[in-house]
């Protein structure tokens, strides 16, 4: 079984980002970048399937500038066998990314495509579902458990009311939720080995798909600020404030 | 031209999130139609006809729609999409699942999780866990949108819409429902509750959530949790409030033993009144709390329970 794992380079999850002063965008000067946490979970799941003997090859792929090679190397260090960078300077939206990935699926014919459910920058939660639509495959989103059973994947999904289990035909698209697994740390020897693994660079233009953005960001502003609150000394004070000042309990 | 709202329901009942999306749709121009796709869903259909502001309720009642499998629902929505300028759903796990599939099939971008409608093509939405608000203008001929339900009031239930039965069958046959483990609870749903009491890592284990239950019973509250508490296995995933869990905005949110990580704040900072109980006075949760109590939760919560 061949697994394709699309990943994304994003701002590290510990960074608290701010809009630029002129509100033209998000201020990303000198901030730490990392592999999107959900993508890391997807890589980990692929590696576990390979370790279990279910998968034979793991290909990591990303769409972005040459700086994204750093995150592909991270995926290689975690256990991916080879990587593909589809290079572009355009800030590609989920629909465009899905079109590029469909092009990669056509070239590589993977049996399973594992992605993170959401990138923590745009918080869109779209790419997996769009890729499923474009490839005509079934989708199992927000996965907290994945089992390959013959020609099907049995996936437990995190849904609003609890958990839902579905069975989908392979090839299929699976998007990882937080509790699918806990990713490992790359060991130093594996980080060194990753530098020798193949990393192909393809120009996005050669895939012949439309990646022009459909959305224009008019401005990026800070969220409304909450007024600073007060510290109460006792539970009695708290109950009194909630009853008589905030009037939210009776 | 009209606006299509996809109903969130469990076949028997319409979920309140549908009413929130109808209110969002009233900010656009055109008749509002609501699609109820399900199986044996006449209960949900009847309720949908009562949502104020809705002109038509379209019903697709067929076994392949019973569990809201994205493949079948998306094909149905695409098949009836021709006369709509806007297609909206709540940003629930169902809406997040089928709507991007709809977008890609229509070759349009999706605008996720909108919190405000500025005009027919311009919307506000939070990005970076709500640390920034983006105003985006979409150039597609059809707008596919998921709506953050906490940003819009629920439409009233005093309407009387016309019912249209759809004879649309869409079963791709590539996905199959196996089972569901849905928590049964007498408490209000997290996303619809007026009061929420949430526990974090400070709760130490699942058993200790019992002390929150007693307070919740007195306040008619829902119980939530931080990601740390869910990851540690204290409570199930459907309790999680945060950037990638549930987004809530109750009148009163009580955070107990929650430090206040960015991704948790993203899910609750629009609550009207926030109370934080934490023994660490430097915990970031105090920066968003209206009322902070620096105390050991295992003495403070039982005391709060006694005083209510």
Coordinates of C-alpha atoms in Angstrom, one line a residue:
Chain A
X1 CA 0.0 0.0 0.0
X2 CA 1.2 3.4 -1.0
X3 CA 0.3 6.4 1.2
X4 CA 0.4 10.0 0.2
X5 CA 0.6 12.5 3.1
X6 CA 0.1 16.2 2.1
X7 CA 1.5 18.5 4.7
X8 CA 1.6 22.3 5.3
X9 CA 4.2 24.7 6.7
X10 CA 2.5 27.0 9.3
X11 CA 3.3 29.3 12.1
X12 CA 4.3 27.3 15.2
X13 CA 1.3 26.7 17.4
X14 CA 2.9 28.4 20.4
X15 CA 3.2 31.8 18.5
X16 CA 0.5 34.3 19.2
X17 CA 0.2 36.1 15.9
X18 CA -1.0 39.7 15.4
X19 CA -2.3 41.6 12.4
X20 CA 0.1 44.1 10.8
X21 CA -0.3 47.7 11.9
X22 CA -1.9 48.7 8.6
X23 CA -4.2 45.7 8.7
X24 CA -3.1 44.4 5.3
X25 CA -2.3 40.9 6.6
X26 CA -0.9 38.9 9.4
X27 CA 2.5 39.9 10.8
X28 CA 4.7 36.9 10.2
X29 CA 8.1 38.6 10.4
X30 CA 10.6 36.5 12.2
X31 CA 8.1 34.0 13.6
X32 CA 8.9 30.4 14.1
X33 CA 7.5 28.1 11.4
X34 CA 6.7 24.4 11.8
X35 CA 4.8 21.5 10.3
X36 CA 1.1 21.9 11.0
X37 CA 0.2 19.8 14.1
X38 CA -2.6 17.9 12.4
X39 CA -0.3 17.1 9.4
X40 CA 2.3 15.7 11.9
X41 CA -0.4 13.4 13.2
X42 CA -1.2 12.3 9.6
X43 CA 2.5 11.5 9.0
X44 CA 2.7 9.6 12.3
X45 CA -0.3 7.5 11.3
X46 CA 1.3 6.6 7.9
X47 CA 4.5 5.6 9.6
X48 CA 2.6 3.4 12.0
X49 CA 0.9 1.7 9.1
X50 CA 4.3 1.1 7.5
X51 CA 5.7 -0.3 10.7
X52 CA 2.7 -2.6 11.0
X53 CA 3.5 -3.9 7.5
X54 CA 0.3 -2.5 6.0
X55 CA 2.0 0.3 4.0
X56 CA 5.0 -0.1 1.8
X57 CA 5.8 3.5 0.8
X58 CA 5.1 6.9 2.3
X59 CA 5.3 10.1 0.1
X60 CA 5.1 13.5 1.8
X61 CA 4.0 16.4 -0.4
X62 CA 3.5 20.1 0.1
X63 CA 2.5 23.1 -2.0
X64 CA 4.5 26.3 -1.2
X65 CA 7.7 28.2 -1.5
X66 CA 11.1 26.5 -1.3
X67 CA 11.1 27.3 2.5
X68 CA 8.6 24.4 2.8
X69 CA 11.4 22.0 2.1
X70 CA 12.2 22.3 5.8
X71 CA 8.8 20.8 6.8
X72 CA 9.2 18.0 4.1
X73 CA 12.5 17.1 5.8
X74 CA 10.7 16.9 9.1
X75 CA 8.2 14.5 7.5
X76 CA 11.2 12.5 6.1
X77 CA 12.8 12.4 9.5
X78 CA 9.6 11.1 11.1
X79 CA 9.6 8.2 8.6
X80 CA 8.3 9.3 5.1
X81 CA 10.3 7.6 2.3
X82 CA 10.4 10.5 -0.2
X83 CA 9.0 13.9 -0.6
X84 CA 7.6 16.2 -3.3
X85 CA 7.5 20.0 -3.2
X86 CA 5.1 21.6 -5.6
X87 CA 6.7 25.0 -5.7
X88 CA 4.8 28.3 -6.1
X89 CA 5.0 31.8 -4.7
X90 CA 1.2 32.1 -4.9
X91 CA -0.6 31.8 -1.6
X92 CA -2.7 28.9 -2.7
X93 CA -6.2 28.4 -1.2
X94 CA -7.6 25.0 -0.2
X95 CA -9.3 24.6 -3.6
X96 CA -6.1 25.2 -5.5
X97 CA -4.1 23.0 -3.2
X98 CA -6.7 20.2 -3.7
X99 CA -6.3 20.6 -7.5
X100 CA -2.5 20.3 -7.2
X101 CA -2.8 17.3 -5.0
X102 CA -5.2 15.7 -7.4
X103 CA -2.5 16.1 -10.0
X104 CA -0.1 14.3 -7.7
X105 CA -2.6 11.5 -7.1
X106 CA -2.8 11.0 -10.9
X107 CA 0.9 10.6 -11.1
X108 CA 1.5 8.5 -8.0
X109 CA -1.8 6.5 -7.6
X110 CA -1.7 6.2 -3.8
X111 CA -4.1 3.8 -2.1
X112 CA -4.6 6.1 0.9
X113 CA -4.3 9.8 1.3
X114 CA -3.8 10.9 4.9
X115 CA -4.0 14.7 5.8
X116 CA -4.5 16.9 8.8
X117 CA -8.1 18.0 9.2
X118 CA -7.2 21.7 9.5
X119 CA -4.2 24.0 9.2
X120 CA -3.9 26.2 12.3
X121 CA -3.2 29.3 10.2
X122 CA -6.3 29.7 8.0
X123 CA -8.4 27.4 10.1
X124 CA -10.3 26.4 6.9
X125 CA -10.8 22.7 7.3
X126 CA -11.4 22.2 3.6
X127 CA -8.5 20.6 1.7
X128 CA -9.2 16.9 2.5
X129 CA -12.9 17.1 1.6
X130 CA -12.1 19.0 -1.6
X131 CA -9.5 16.5 -2.7
X132 CA -12.0 13.7 -2.1
X133 CA -14.5 15.5 -4.3
X134 CA -12.0 16.1 -7.1
X135 CA -10.7 12.6 -7.1
X136 CA -14.2 11.0 -6.7
X137 CA -13.0 9.2 -3.6
X138 CA -14.8 8.6 -0.3
X139 CA -13.8 10.8 2.6
X140 CA -13.3 10.0 6.3
X141 CA -12.7 13.2 8.1
X142 CA -11.8 14.0 11.7
X143 CA -10.4 10.5 12.3
X144 CA -9.6 9.3 15.8
X145 CA -9.0 5.7 14.7
X146 CA -8.1 4.1 11.4
X147 CA -8.0 0.4 10.5
X148 CA -7.3 -1.0 7.0
X149 CA -9.5 -4.0 6.4
X150 CA -9.0 -5.5 2.9
X151 CA -10.2 -3.0 0.3
X152 CA -11.8 -0.8 2.9
X153 CA -10.7 1.7 5.6
X154 CA -12.8 1.6 8.8
X155 CA -12.6 5.0 10.4
X156 CA -13.9 6.3 13.7
X157 CA -14.6 10.0 13.5
X158 CA -14.9 12.7 16.1
X159 CA -18.3 14.3 15.6
X160 CA -20.3 16.8 17.6
X161 CA -22.3 14.2 19.6
X162 CA -19.5 11.8 20.2
X163 CA -18.0 9.2 17.8
X164 CA -19.2 7.8 14.5
X165 CA -17.6 4.8 12.7
X166 CA -17.8 4.5 8.9
X167 CA -16.3 2.2 6.3
X168 CA -15.0 3.7 3.1
X169 CA -13.7 2.1 -0.1
X170 CA -10.0 2.5 -0.9
X171 CA -8.5 4.6 -2.3
X172 CA -9.9 7.1 0.1
X173 CA -9.1 10.4 1.9
X174 CA -8.7 10.4 5.6
X175 CA -8.2 13.5 7.7
X176 CA -6.7 13.3 11.1
X177 CA -8.2 14.7 14.3
X178 CA -6.2 15.3 17.5
X179 CA -6.6 11.9 19.1
X180 CA -5.6 9.7 16.1
X181 CA -2.2 9.2 17.7
X182 CA 0.6 11.0 19.5
X183 CA 3.4 11.8 17.1
X184 CA 6.9 10.7 18.0
X185 CA 9.9 13.0 18.1
X186 CA 12.4 12.6 15.2
X187 CA 15.7 11.1 16.5
X188 CA 19.0 12.7 15.6
X189 CA 20.1 9.7 13.4
X190 CA 16.7 9.9 11.6
X191 CA 17.1 13.7 11.1
X192 CA 20.5 13.0 9.5
X193 CA 19.2 10.2 7.3
X194 CA 16.3 12.4 6.2
X195 CA 18.8 14.7 4.5
X196 CA 19.7 11.9 2.1
X197 CA 16.2 10.9 1.2
X198 CA 14.8 12.0 -2.2
X199 CA 13.0 15.3 -2.4
X200 CA 11.7 16.2 -5.8
X201 CA 10.7 19.8 -6.7
X202 CA 8.0 20.3 -9.3
X203 CA 6.9 23.7 -10.6
X204 CA 3.2 24.2 -9.8
X205 CA 2.7 25.5 -13.4
X206 CA 3.7 22.2 -14.9
X207 CA 0.6 20.5 -13.4
X208 CA -1.7 22.6 -15.5
X209 CA -4.2 23.4 -12.8
X210 CA -5.8 26.7 -11.8
X211 CA -4.4 27.9 -8.5
X212 CA -5.4 31.5 -8.6
X213 CA -7.1 32.6 -5.4
X214 CA -10.8 33.2 -5.4
X215 CA -10.9 35.1 -2.1
X216 CA -9.3 38.5 -1.6
X217 CA -8.4 39.5 1.9
X218 CA -9.5 43.1 2.3
X219 CA -8.1 43.5 5.8
X220 CA -7.0 41.6 8.8
X221 CA -7.9 43.2 12.1
X222 CA -7.4 42.3 15.8
X223 CA -10.4 40.6 17.6
X224 CA -12.4 42.6 20.1
X225 CA -10.5 43.0 23.3
X226 CA -12.0 41.8 26.5
X227 CA -12.0 44.3 29.4
X228 CA -9.7 43.2 32.1
X229 CA -11.6 41.5 34.9
X230 CA -11.1 41.4 38.7
X231 CA -9.8 38.9 41.1
X232 CA -12.3 38.0 43.8
X233 CA -11.0 36.8 47.2
X234 CA -13.6 34.2 48.2
X235 CA -16.3 32.0 46.7
X236 CA -18.8 34.1 48.6
X237 CA -17.6 37.2 46.7
X238 CA -17.8 35.3 43.4
X239 CA -21.4 34.2 43.9
X240 CA -22.3 37.7 45.0
X241 CA -20.8 39.3 41.9
X242 CA -22.4 36.7 39.6
X243 CA -25.8 37.3 41.2
X244 CA -25.8 41.1 41.7
X245 CA -23.2 42.6 39.3
X246 CA -23.2 40.3 36.3
X247 CA -26.7 39.1 36.9
X248 CA -26.0 35.7 35.2
X249 CA -27.3 33.5 38.0
X250 CA -30.3 33.8 40.3
Chain B
X1 CA -32.4 34.0 -6.9
X2 CA -32.5 32.4 -3.5
X3 CA -30.4 31.3 -0.6
X4 CA -30.1 27.6 0.4
X5 CA -29.6 26.7 4.1
X6 CA -28.7 23.1 4.9
X7 CA -30.5 22.0 8.1
X8 CA -28.7 20.3 10.9
X9 CA -31.0 17.7 12.4
X10 CA -31.2 14.2 13.8
X11 CA -34.2 13.2 11.6
X12 CA -36.6 13.8 14.5
X13 CA -35.6 17.3 15.5
X14 CA -34.0 20.4 14.0
X15 CA -30.9 21.5 15.8
X16 CA -30.8 25.2 17.0
X17 CA -27.7 25.7 14.8
X18 CA -30.1 25.7 11.8
X19 CA -31.9 28.7 13.3
X20 CA -28.6 30.6 13.7
X21 CA -27.8 30.0 10.1
X22 CA -31.2 31.2 8.9
X23 CA -30.6 34.5 10.8
X24 CA -27.3 34.8 9.0
X25 CA -29.1 34.2 5.7
X26 CA -31.5 37.1 6.4
X27 CA -28.5 39.4 5.9
X28 CA -28.4 38.4 2.3
X29 CA -31.0 39.2 -0.5
X30 CA -33.3 36.5 -1.7
X31 CA -35.8 33.9 -0.4
X32 CA -34.5 31.5 2.1
X33 CA -34.9 27.8 1.4
X34 CA -34.0 25.1 4.0
X35 CA -32.9 21.6 2.9
X36 CA -33.8 18.8 5.2
X37 CA -32.0 15.7 3.9
X38 CA -32.5 12.6 6.0
X39 CA -34.4 9.4 6.5
X40 CA -37.8 9.2 8.1
X41 CA -37.2 12.9 8.8
X42 CA -40.8 14.2 8.9
X43 CA -40.2 15.4 12.5
X44 CA -37.3 17.5 11.4
X45 CA -39.2 18.7 8.3
X46 CA -42.2 19.9 10.4
X47 CA -40.0 21.9 12.7
X48 CA -38.1 23.4 9.8
X49 CA -41.3 24.8 8.4
X50 CA -41.8 26.8 11.6
X51 CA -38.4 28.7 11.4
X52 CA -39.2 32.3 10.9
X53 CA -38.0 33.8 7.6
X54 CA -38.0 30.5 5.7
X55 CA -40.0 30.5 2.5
X56 CA -39.6 26.9 1.5
X57 CA -38.5 23.6 3.1
X58 CA -37.0 21.1 0.6
X59 CA -37.2 17.6 1.9
X60 CA -35.1 14.7 0.6
X61 CA -36.3 11.7 2.7
X62 CA -34.4 8.6 1.7
X63 CA -32.3 5.9 3.4
X64 CA -29.0 7.1 1.8
X65 CA -29.2 10.4 3.7
X66 CA -29.9 8.9 7.1
X67 CA -26.4 9.4 8.6
X68 CA -25.4 12.5 6.6
X69 CA -22.6 10.7 4.7
X70 CA -20.7 13.5 2.9
X71 CA -20.5 11.8 -0.5
X72 CA -24.3 11.4 -0.8
X73 CA -25.3 14.7 0.8
X74 CA -22.8 16.7 -1.3
X75 CA -24.1 15.2 -4.5
X76 CA -27.7 16.0 -3.5
X77 CA -26.8 19.7 -2.7
X78 CA -24.9 20.1 -6.0
X79 CA -27.9 18.6 -7.9
X80 CA -30.2 21.3 -6.5
X81 CA -27.7 24.2 -6.5
X82 CA -28.5 25.8 -9.8
X83 CA -30.9 28.5 -8.6
X84 CA -29.0 29.6 -5.5
X85 CA -26.5 32.4 -5.1
X86 CA -25.5 31.3 -1.6
X87 CA -25.4 27.9 0.1
X88 CA -25.0 28.1 3.9
X89 CA -24.6 25.5 6.6
X90 CA -23.7 25.6 10.3
X91 CA -20.0 25.0 11.0
X92 CA -20.9 21.8 12.8
X93 CA -18.9 18.6 12.2
X94 CA -21.5 17.6 9.6
X95 CA -21.3 21.0 7.8
X96 CA -17.5 21.0 7.9
X97 CA -17.6 17.5 6.4
X98 CA -19.9 17.9 3.4
X99 CA -19.6 21.6 2.5
X100 CA -16.0 21.7 1.1
X101 CA -17.0 18.6 -1.0
X102 CA -19.9 20.7 -2.3
X103 CA -17.5 23.6 -3.1
X104 CA -15.0 21.6 -5.0
X105 CA -17.7 19.8 -7.0
X106 CA -19.0 23.3 -7.9
X107 CA -15.4 24.6 -8.5
X108 CA -15.9 27.4 -6.1
X109 CA -13.9 28.4 -3.0
X110 CA -15.5 27.9 0.4
X111 CA -15.6 30.6 3.1
X112 CA -15.4 28.8 6.4
X113 CA -16.8 29.8 9.8
X114 CA -18.0 33.3 9.0
X115 CA -18.9 35.5 11.9
X116 CA -20.3 38.5 10.0
X117 CA -21.8 39.3 6.6
X118 CA -20.7 42.6 5.2
X119 CA -22.3 42.3 1.8
X120 CA -23.3 39.6 -0.6
X121 CA -19.7 38.8 -1.4
X122 CA -17.8 40.0 1.7
X123 CA -17.5 38.2 5.0
X124 CA -15.6 38.3 8.3
X125 CA -14.0 35.2 9.7
X126 CA -11.6 34.4 12.4
X127 CA -8.2 33.0 11.5
X128 CA -5.2 31.9 13.6
X129 CA -7.4 30.5 16.4
X130 CA -9.3 33.8 16.5
X131 CA -6.2 35.9 17.1
X132 CA -7.0 37.8 13.9
X133 CA -10.2 38.6 12.1
X134 CA -10.0 38.5 8.3
X135 CA -12.4 40.3 6.0
X136 CA -12.6 38.4 2.8
X137 CA -14.2 39.1 -0.6
X138 CA -15.1 36.1 -2.7
X139 CA -15.2 36.3 -6.6
X140 CA -17.0 33.1 -7.3
X141 CA -20.5 33.1 -8.9
X142 CA -21.9 31.0 -6.0
X143 CA -20.9 31.4 -2.4
X144 CA -20.5 28.3 -0.3
X145 CA -20.3 29.2 3.3
X146 CA -20.2 27.6 6.8
X147 CA -21.4 29.8 9.6
X148 CA -20.1 30.1 13.1
X149 CA -23.4 29.7 14.9
X150 CA -22.4 31.7 18.1
X151 CA -22.1 34.8 16.0
X152 CA -25.8 34.9 15.0
X153 CA -28.9 34.8 17.1
X154 CA -31.3 31.9 16.6
X155 CA -34.3 32.7 14.3
X156 CA -37.7 32.3 16.1
X157 CA -40.0 29.3 15.5
X158 CA -43.2 31.1 14.5
X159 CA -43.0 30.8 10.7
X160 CA -44.9 28.7 8.3
X161 CA -42.9 27.6 5.2
X162 CA -44.1 25.7 2.2
X163 CA -42.9 22.1 1.8
X164 CA -41.4 20.8 -1.4
X165 CA -40.6 17.1 -1.7
X166 CA -37.5 16.3 -3.7
X167 CA -37.3 13.2 -5.7
X168 CA -33.5 13.1 -5.6
X169 CA -31.6 9.9 -5.0
X170 CA -27.8 10.1 -4.6
X171 CA -26.0 7.1 -3.4
X172 CA -22.4 6.9 -4.4
X173 CA -22.0 3.6 -2.7
X174 CA -18.4 4.3 -1.6
X175 CA -19.0 4.9 2.0
X176 CA -21.1 3.1 4.6
X177 CA -22.3 4.0 8.1
X178 CA -21.3 1.4 10.7
X179 CA -22.1 2.7 14.1
X180 CA -22.4 5.8 16.3
X181 CA -21.6 6.3 20.0
X182 CA -23.6 9.4 20.9
X183 CA -23.5 10.5 24.5
X184 CA -27.0 10.6 26.1
X185 CA -27.4 13.4 28.5
X186 CA -30.2 15.3 30.2
X187 CA -28.0 18.4 30.2
X188 CA -28.2 21.1 27.5
X189 CA -26.0 20.7 24.4
X190 CA -22.7 22.6 24.8
X191 CA -23.2 24.8 21.7
X192 CA -26.7 25.8 22.9
X193 CA -26.2 26.1 26.6
X194 CA -26.7 29.4 28.6
X195 CA -24.2 28.3 31.2
X196 CA -21.2 26.1 30.8
X197 CA -18.8 24.7 33.4
X198 CA -15.6 23.3 32.0
X199 CA -12.8 21.3 33.5
X200 CA -9.1 21.2 32.5
X201 CA -6.0 19.3 33.3
X202 CA -6.3 20.5 36.9
X203 CA -9.3 18.1 37.4
X204 CA -6.6 15.4 37.6
X205 CA -9.0 12.6 36.5
X206 CA -12.4 11.8 35.1
X207 CA -14.0 10.9 38.4
X208 CA -13.3 14.4 39.7
X209 CA -15.6 15.8 37.0
X210 CA -18.4 14.7 39.4
X211 CA -17.9 17.8 41.4
X212 CA -18.7 19.9 38.3
X213 CA -21.8 17.9 37.7
X214 CA -23.4 19.0 40.9
X215 CA -22.8 22.6 40.1
X216 CA -24.0 22.1 36.5
X217 CA -27.2 20.6 37.8
X218 CA -27.9 23.6 39.9
X219 CA -27.2 26.1 37.1
X220 CA -28.8 24.1 34.3
X221 CA -25.3 24.1 32.7
X222 CA -23.6 22.0 30.1
X223 CA -20.2 20.5 31.0
X224 CA -17.2 21.1 28.8
X225 CA -13.5 20.4 28.9
X226 CA -10.2 21.6 27.6
X227 CA -8.2 19.7 25.1
X228 CA -5.8 18.7 27.8
X229 CA -8.6 17.0 29.8
X230 CA -9.9 15.2 26.7
X231 CA -6.4 14.1 25.6
X232 CA -5.7 12.8 29.1
X233 CA -8.9 10.6 28.8
X234 CA -10.8 12.3 31.6
X235 CA -13.9 12.9 29.4
X236 CA -15.0 12.1 25.9
X237 CA -14.1 14.1 22.8
X238 CA -17.5 15.7 22.5
X239 CA -16.8 17.7 25.6
X240 CA -13.9 19.6 24.0
X241 CA -14.2 23.4 23.7
X242 CA -11.6 25.1 21.6
X243 CA -10.2 26.1 18.2
X244 CA -10.8 22.6 16.8
X245 CA -13.5 21.4 19.2
X246 CA -16.7 23.2 19.9
X247 CA -17.0 27.0 19.7
X248 CA -19.3 28.3 22.5
X249 CA -20.5 31.7 23.7
X250 CA -22.8 31.2 26.7
X251 CA -24.0 33.9 29.1
X252 CA -21.7 32.3 31.8
X253 CA -18.6 30.2 31.2
X254 CA -16.9 28.8 34.3
X255 CA -13.4 27.5 33.6
X256 CA -12.2 25.2 36.3
X257 CA -8.5 24.1 36.4
X258 CA -8.0 25.4 32.9
X259 CA -4.8 27.3 32.2
X260 CA -6.1 29.0 29.1
X261 CA -4.1 27.8 26.1
X262 CA -4.6 29.9 22.9
X263 CA -6.6 27.1 21.3
X264 CA -9.0 26.8 24.3
X265 CA -9.5 30.6 24.4
X266 CA -10.4 30.4 20.7
X267 CA -13.4 28.3 21.6
X268 CA -14.9 30.4 24.5
X269 CA -13.6 33.9 24.6
X270 CA -16.9 35.3 23.1
X271 CA -18.8 34.2 26.2
X272 CA -20.6 37.0 27.9
X273 CA -19.2 36.5 31.4
X274 CA -16.2 34.3 32.1
X275 CA -15.2 33.0 35.5
X276 CA -11.9 31.3 36.1
X277 CA -11.0 29.1 39.1
X278 CA -7.3 28.2 39.1
X279 CA -4.7 27.9 41.8
X280 CA -2.0 29.3 39.5
X281 CA -2.4 33.1 39.6
X282 CA -0.3 33.5 36.5
X283 CA -2.5 31.3 34.4
X284 CA -3.4 33.0 31.1
X285 CA -7.1 32.2 31.6
X286 CA -7.2 35.1 34.2
X287 CA -6.5 37.6 31.4
X288 CA -9.8 36.9 29.7
X289 CA -11.8 36.2 32.9
X290 CA -14.3 38.8 34.2
X291 CA -14.0 37.2 37.6
X292 CA -11.0 35.2 38.7
X293 CA -10.7 33.2 41.9
X294 CA -7.2 32.0 42.8
X295 CA -7.9 28.9 44.7
X296 CA -7.6 25.1 44.9
X297 CA -10.5 23.9 42.8
X298 CA -11.1 20.9 45.1
X299 CA -12.1 23.3 47.9
X300 CA -13.6 26.1 45.8
X301 CA -15.9 24.1 43.6
X302 CA -17.7 22.2 46.5
X303 CA -17.9 25.6 48.3
X304 CA -19.5 27.1 45.2
X305 CA -21.9 24.2 45.0
X306 CA -23.0 24.7 48.6
X307 CA -23.6 28.4 48.1
X308 CA -25.8 28.1 45.0

